[in-house]
mmCIF file of C-alpha atoms and ligand atoms in Angstrom:
data_model
loop_
_atom_site.group_PDB
_atom_site.id
_atom_site.type_symbol
_atom_site.label_atom_id
_atom_site.label_comp_id
_atom_site.label_asym_id
_atom_site.label_seq_id
_atom_site.Cartn_x
_atom_site.Cartn_y
_atom_site.Cartn_z
ATOM 1 C CA UNK L 1 11.802 -25.668 6.936
ATOM 2 C CA UNK L 2 8.468 -23.925 7.536
ATOM 3 C CA UNK L 3 5.824 -25.159 5.547
ATOM 4 C CA UNK L 4 2.763 -22.962 6.169
ATOM 5 C CA UNK L 5 -0.145 -23.416 3.894
ATOM 6 C CA UNK L 6 -2.439 -20.472 3.147
ATOM 7 C CA UNK L 7 -5.942 -21.125 2.216
ATOM 8 C CA UNK L 8 -6.370 -18.996 -1.059
ATOM 9 C CA UNK L 9 -10.388 -19.626 -0.714
ATOM 10 C CA UNK L 10 -10.854 -18.710 3.010
ATOM 11 C CA UNK L 11 -12.341 -15.719 3.986
ATOM 12 C CA UNK L 12 -10.108 -12.660 4.332
ATOM 13 C CA UNK L 13 -10.650 -12.673 8.114
ATOM 14 C CA UNK L 14 -9.558 -16.134 8.421
ATOM 15 C CA UNK L 15 -6.523 -15.643 6.030
ATOM 16 C CA UNK L 16 -5.379 -12.695 8.066
ATOM 17 C CA UNK L 17 -5.592 -14.828 11.444
ATOM 18 C CA UNK L 18 -3.677 -17.607 9.883
ATOM 19 C CA UNK L 19 -0.943 -15.159 8.672
ATOM 20 C CA UNK L 20 -0.679 -13.624 12.122
ATOM 21 C CA UNK L 21 -0.485 -17.052 13.830
ATOM 22 C CA UNK L 22 2.209 -18.058 11.296
ATOM 23 C CA UNK L 23 4.153 -14.887 12.098
ATOM 24 C CA UNK L 24 3.910 -15.466 15.820
ATOM 25 C CA UNK L 25 4.758 -19.012 15.483
ATOM 26 C CA UNK L 26 7.926 -18.399 13.212
ATOM 27 C CA UNK L 27 9.109 -15.466 15.267
ATOM 28 C CA UNK L 28 8.832 -17.062 18.866
ATOM 29 C CA UNK L 29 12.217 -17.498 20.407
ATOM 30 C CA UNK L 30 14.018 -15.786 18.002
ATOM 31 C CA UNK L 31 15.607 -12.310 19.021
ATOM 32 C CA UNK L 32 16.953 -11.298 15.745
ATOM 33 C CA UNK L 33 15.047 -8.279 14.243
ATOM 34 C CA UNK L 34 16.290 -8.787 10.771
ATOM 35 C CA UNK L 35 15.683 -12.248 10.627
ATOM 36 C CA UNK L 36 12.079 -11.833 11.925
ATOM 37 C CA UNK L 37 11.239 -8.793 9.488
ATOM 38 C CA UNK L 38 12.411 -11.242 6.674
ATOM 39 C CA UNK L 39 10.505 -14.070 7.495
ATOM 40 C CA UNK L 40 7.286 -12.042 8.377
ATOM 41 C CA UNK L 41 7.762 -10.219 4.890
ATOM 42 C CA UNK L 42 8.198 -13.556 3.267
ATOM 43 C CA UNK L 43 4.702 -14.794 4.938
ATOM 44 C CA UNK L 44 2.727 -11.732 3.919
ATOM 45 C CA UNK L 45 3.810 -12.515 0.303
ATOM 46 C CA UNK L 46 2.716 -16.141 0.782
ATOM 47 C CA UNK L 47 -0.687 -15.444 2.308
ATOM 48 C CA UNK L 48 -1.808 -12.425 0.560
ATOM 49 C CA UNK L 49 -2.795 -12.398 -3.055
ATOM 50 C CA UNK L 50 -2.243 -9.700 -5.603
ATOM 51 C CA UNK L 51 0.795 -7.921 -4.086
ATOM 52 C CA UNK L 52 3.798 -6.675 -5.913
ATOM 53 C CA UNK L 53 5.607 -5.234 -2.845
ATOM 54 C CA UNK L 54 5.406 -6.366 0.879
ATOM 55 C CA UNK L 55 8.126 -5.471 3.350
ATOM 56 C CA UNK L 56 9.373 -3.214 6.250
ATOM 57 C CA UNK L 57 10.687 0.366 6.476
ATOM 58 C CA UNK L 58 12.861 0.729 9.724
ATOM 59 C CA UNK L 59 12.620 3.935 12.000
ATOM 60 C CA UNK L 60 15.945 5.296 12.293
ATOM 61 C CA UNK L 61 16.302 8.783 13.710
ATOM 62 C CA UNK L 62 14.146 11.112 11.612
ATOM 63 C CA UNK L 63 13.746 8.789 8.881
ATOM 64 C CA UNK L 64 12.771 5.390 7.442
ATOM 65 C CA UNK L 65 15.456 2.992 6.101
ATOM 66 C CA UNK L 66 14.535 0.163 3.870
ATOM 67 C CA UNK L 67 14.266 -2.956 5.578
ATOM 68 C CA UNK L 68 13.606 -6.724 4.769
ATOM 69 C CA UNK L 69 11.058 -7.138 1.932
ATOM 70 C CA UNK L 70 9.770 -9.187 -1.234
ATOM 71 C CA UNK L 71 9.415 -7.209 -4.520
ATOM 72 C CA UNK L 72 11.535 -4.954 -6.782
ATOM 73 C CA UNK L 73 14.358 -2.968 -5.273
ATOM 74 C CA UNK L 74 13.109 0.101 -3.530
ATOM 75 C CA UNK L 75 13.926 3.532 -2.310
ATOM 76 C CA UNK L 76 16.261 3.204 0.701
ATOM 77 C CA UNK L 77 15.584 6.339 2.763
ATOM 78 C CA UNK L 78 12.250 8.011 3.199
ATOM 79 C CA UNK L 79 12.238 11.160 5.569
ATOM 80 C CA UNK L 80 9.292 10.943 8.046
ATOM 81 C CA UNK L 81 6.266 12.916 6.704
ATOM 82 C CA UNK L 82 7.053 12.034 2.931
ATOM 83 C CA UNK L 83 4.746 9.969 0.708
ATOM 84 C CA UNK L 84 2.640 7.175 2.032
ATOM 85 C CA UNK L 85 5.325 5.620 4.440
ATOM 86 C CA UNK L 86 6.635 8.553 5.959
ATOM 87 C CA UNK L 87 2.969 9.793 6.646
ATOM 88 C CA UNK L 88 2.265 6.646 8.501
ATOM 89 C CA UNK L 89 5.498 6.842 10.126
ATOM 90 C CA UNK L 90 4.997 10.657 11.221
ATOM 91 C CA UNK L 91 1.211 10.232 12.258
ATOM 92 C CA UNK L 92 1.350 6.750 13.512
ATOM 93 C CA UNK L 93 -1.533 6.167 11.831
ATOM 94 C CA UNK L 94 -2.581 3.404 9.243
ATOM 95 C CA UNK L 95 -2.490 4.743 5.654
ATOM 96 C CA UNK L 96 -4.947 3.007 3.490
ATOM 97 C CA UNK L 97 -4.371 4.442 -0.216
ATOM 98 C CA UNK L 98 -6.880 3.116 -2.901
ATOM 99 C CA UNK L 99 -5.117 5.263 -5.690
ATOM 100 C CA UNK L 100 -1.650 5.957 -4.992
ATOM 101 C CA UNK L 101 -1.367 8.436 -7.998
ATOM 102 C CA UNK L 102 -3.856 10.624 -6.167
ATOM 103 C CA UNK L 103 -1.617 10.484 -2.817
ATOM 104 C CA UNK L 104 0.269 13.764 -2.452
ATOM 105 C CA UNK L 105 3.792 13.071 -2.342
ATOM 106 C CA UNK L 106 3.502 9.128 -3.014
ATOM 107 C CA UNK L 107 7.035 7.779 -3.954
ATOM 108 C CA UNK L 108 6.738 5.482 -6.948
ATOM 109 C CA UNK L 109 9.349 2.880 -6.078
ATOM 110 C CA UNK L 110 7.629 0.315 -8.637
ATOM 111 C CA UNK L 111 5.707 1.734 -11.310
ATOM 112 C CA UNK L 112 3.378 -1.030 -11.257
ATOM 113 C CA UNK L 113 1.898 -0.239 -7.666
ATOM 114 C CA UNK L 114 -1.652 1.117 -7.889
ATOM 115 C CA UNK L 115 -2.757 0.732 -4.216
ATOM 116 C CA UNK L 116 -1.169 0.735 -1.020
ATOM 117 C CA UNK L 117 -1.471 -0.144 2.662
ATOM 118 C CA UNK L 118 1.137 1.154 5.167
ATOM 119 C CA UNK L 119 0.642 0.272 9.002
ATOM 120 C CA UNK L 120 2.886 1.451 11.663
ATOM 121 C CA UNK L 121 4.531 -0.829 14.130
ATOM 122 C CA UNK L 122 4.608 0.514 17.485
ATOM 123 C CA UNK L 123 6.809 -0.866 20.477
ATOM 124 C CA UNK L 124 7.243 0.918 23.773
ATOM 125 C CA UNK L 125 4.856 3.692 22.539
ATOM 126 C CA UNK L 126 7.293 4.627 19.752
ATOM 127 C CA UNK L 127 6.928 3.771 15.661
ATOM 128 C CA UNK L 128 9.932 1.042 15.159
ATOM 129 C CA UNK L 129 8.877 0.351 11.634
ATOM 130 C CA UNK L 130 6.061 0.408 9.166
ATOM 131 C CA UNK L 131 4.710 -2.545 7.044
ATOM 132 C CA UNK L 132 4.520 -1.483 3.441
ATOM 133 C CA UNK L 133 2.066 -3.474 0.794
ATOM 134 C CA UNK L 134 1.647 -2.459 -2.503
ATOM 135 C CA UNK L 135 -0.467 -3.642 -5.061
ATOM 136 C CA UNK L 136 -0.883 -3.517 -9.027
ATOM 137 C CA UNK L 137 -4.681 -3.406 -8.543
ATOM 138 C CA UNK L 138 -6.312 -0.271 -7.725
ATOM 139 C CA UNK L 139 -8.318 -0.404 -4.358
ATOM 140 C CA UNK L 140 -6.682 -3.775 -3.640
ATOM 141 C CA UNK L 141 -7.005 -3.097 0.297
ATOM 142 C CA UNK L 142 -9.865 -2.591 2.450
ATOM 143 C CA UNK L 143 -10.556 -1.925 6.172
ATOM 144 C CA UNK L 144 -10.390 -5.506 6.840
ATOM 145 C CA UNK L 145 -7.061 -5.894 5.493
ATOM 146 C CA UNK L 146 -6.004 -2.710 7.448
ATOM 147 C CA UNK L 147 -7.508 -4.320 10.667
ATOM 148 C CA UNK L 148 -5.592 -7.604 9.861
ATOM 149 C CA UNK L 149 -2.162 -5.840 9.386
ATOM 150 C CA UNK L 150 -2.684 -3.680 12.219
ATOM 151 C CA UNK L 151 -3.257 -7.030 14.540
ATOM 152 C CA UNK L 152 -0.204 -8.198 12.700
ATOM 153 C CA UNK L 153 2.081 -5.370 13.457
ATOM 154 C CA UNK L 154 0.860 -5.519 17.153
ATOM 155 C CA UNK L 155 1.564 -9.346 17.419
ATOM 156 C CA UNK L 156 5.175 -9.051 15.952
ATOM 157 C CA UNK L 157 6.182 -5.496 17.276
ATOM 158 C CA UNK L 158 8.389 -7.088 20.249
ATOM 159 C CA UNK L 159 10.142 -9.449 17.876
ATOM 160 C CA UNK L 160 11.170 -6.510 15.504
ATOM 161 C CA UNK L 161 11.544 -3.637 17.675
ATOM 162 C CA UNK L 162 15.520 -4.618 18.021
HETATM 163 N N1 LIG A 201 5.251 4.257 -2.045
HETATM 164 C C1 LIG A 201 5.867 4.291 -0.875
HETATM 165 C C2 LIG A 201 7.560 3.977 -0.828
HETATM 166 C C3 LIG A 201 7.684 2.859 -0.595
HETATM 167 S S1 LIG A 201 7.589 1.469 -1.808
HETATM 168 O O1 LIG A 201 6.256 1.499 -2.382
HETATM 169 C C4 LIG A 201 8.087 0.159 -1.696
HETATM 170 C C5 LIG A 201 5.451 5.658 -0.267
HETATM 171 O O2 LIG A 201 5.144 6.501 -1.043
HETATM 172 O O3 LIG A 201 5.948 5.820 0.623
#
């Protein structure tokens, strides 16, 4: 059993640091990418408040394919360049979207989503996946969340590259 204890009242930077350390601990010594993505999705859900979806899309060929996540069932395949996730994968740039309804081509998987943060995971100079976080609260994510999830993505890249 893994019993990590997120501190809800801690400063955001500390929550992200604790999340990253938990993710490193839980993936250490495990080579199965799916198992690692599943546990990291569960940790994100446990550590970060006010989410309605948290998980991975994997880069396979020229599209993203749904990976392990917590939340409602989601669209399975997203071409590179489409929606928030496809834009992150195609550009290699984090997408911080305060209002998903204002994002051209946003793909509404869960009607409850109001804001979104998508961070590419890069291994061997290639986008291998994206981490996608959705929230029912407009502008839920800020630059500190983006930096925190970018650091998480860098920390676990090798463990989920498969
Ligand atoms: N909204 C995303 C699609 C994935 S779901 O949010 C889980 C997008 O526009 O890429």
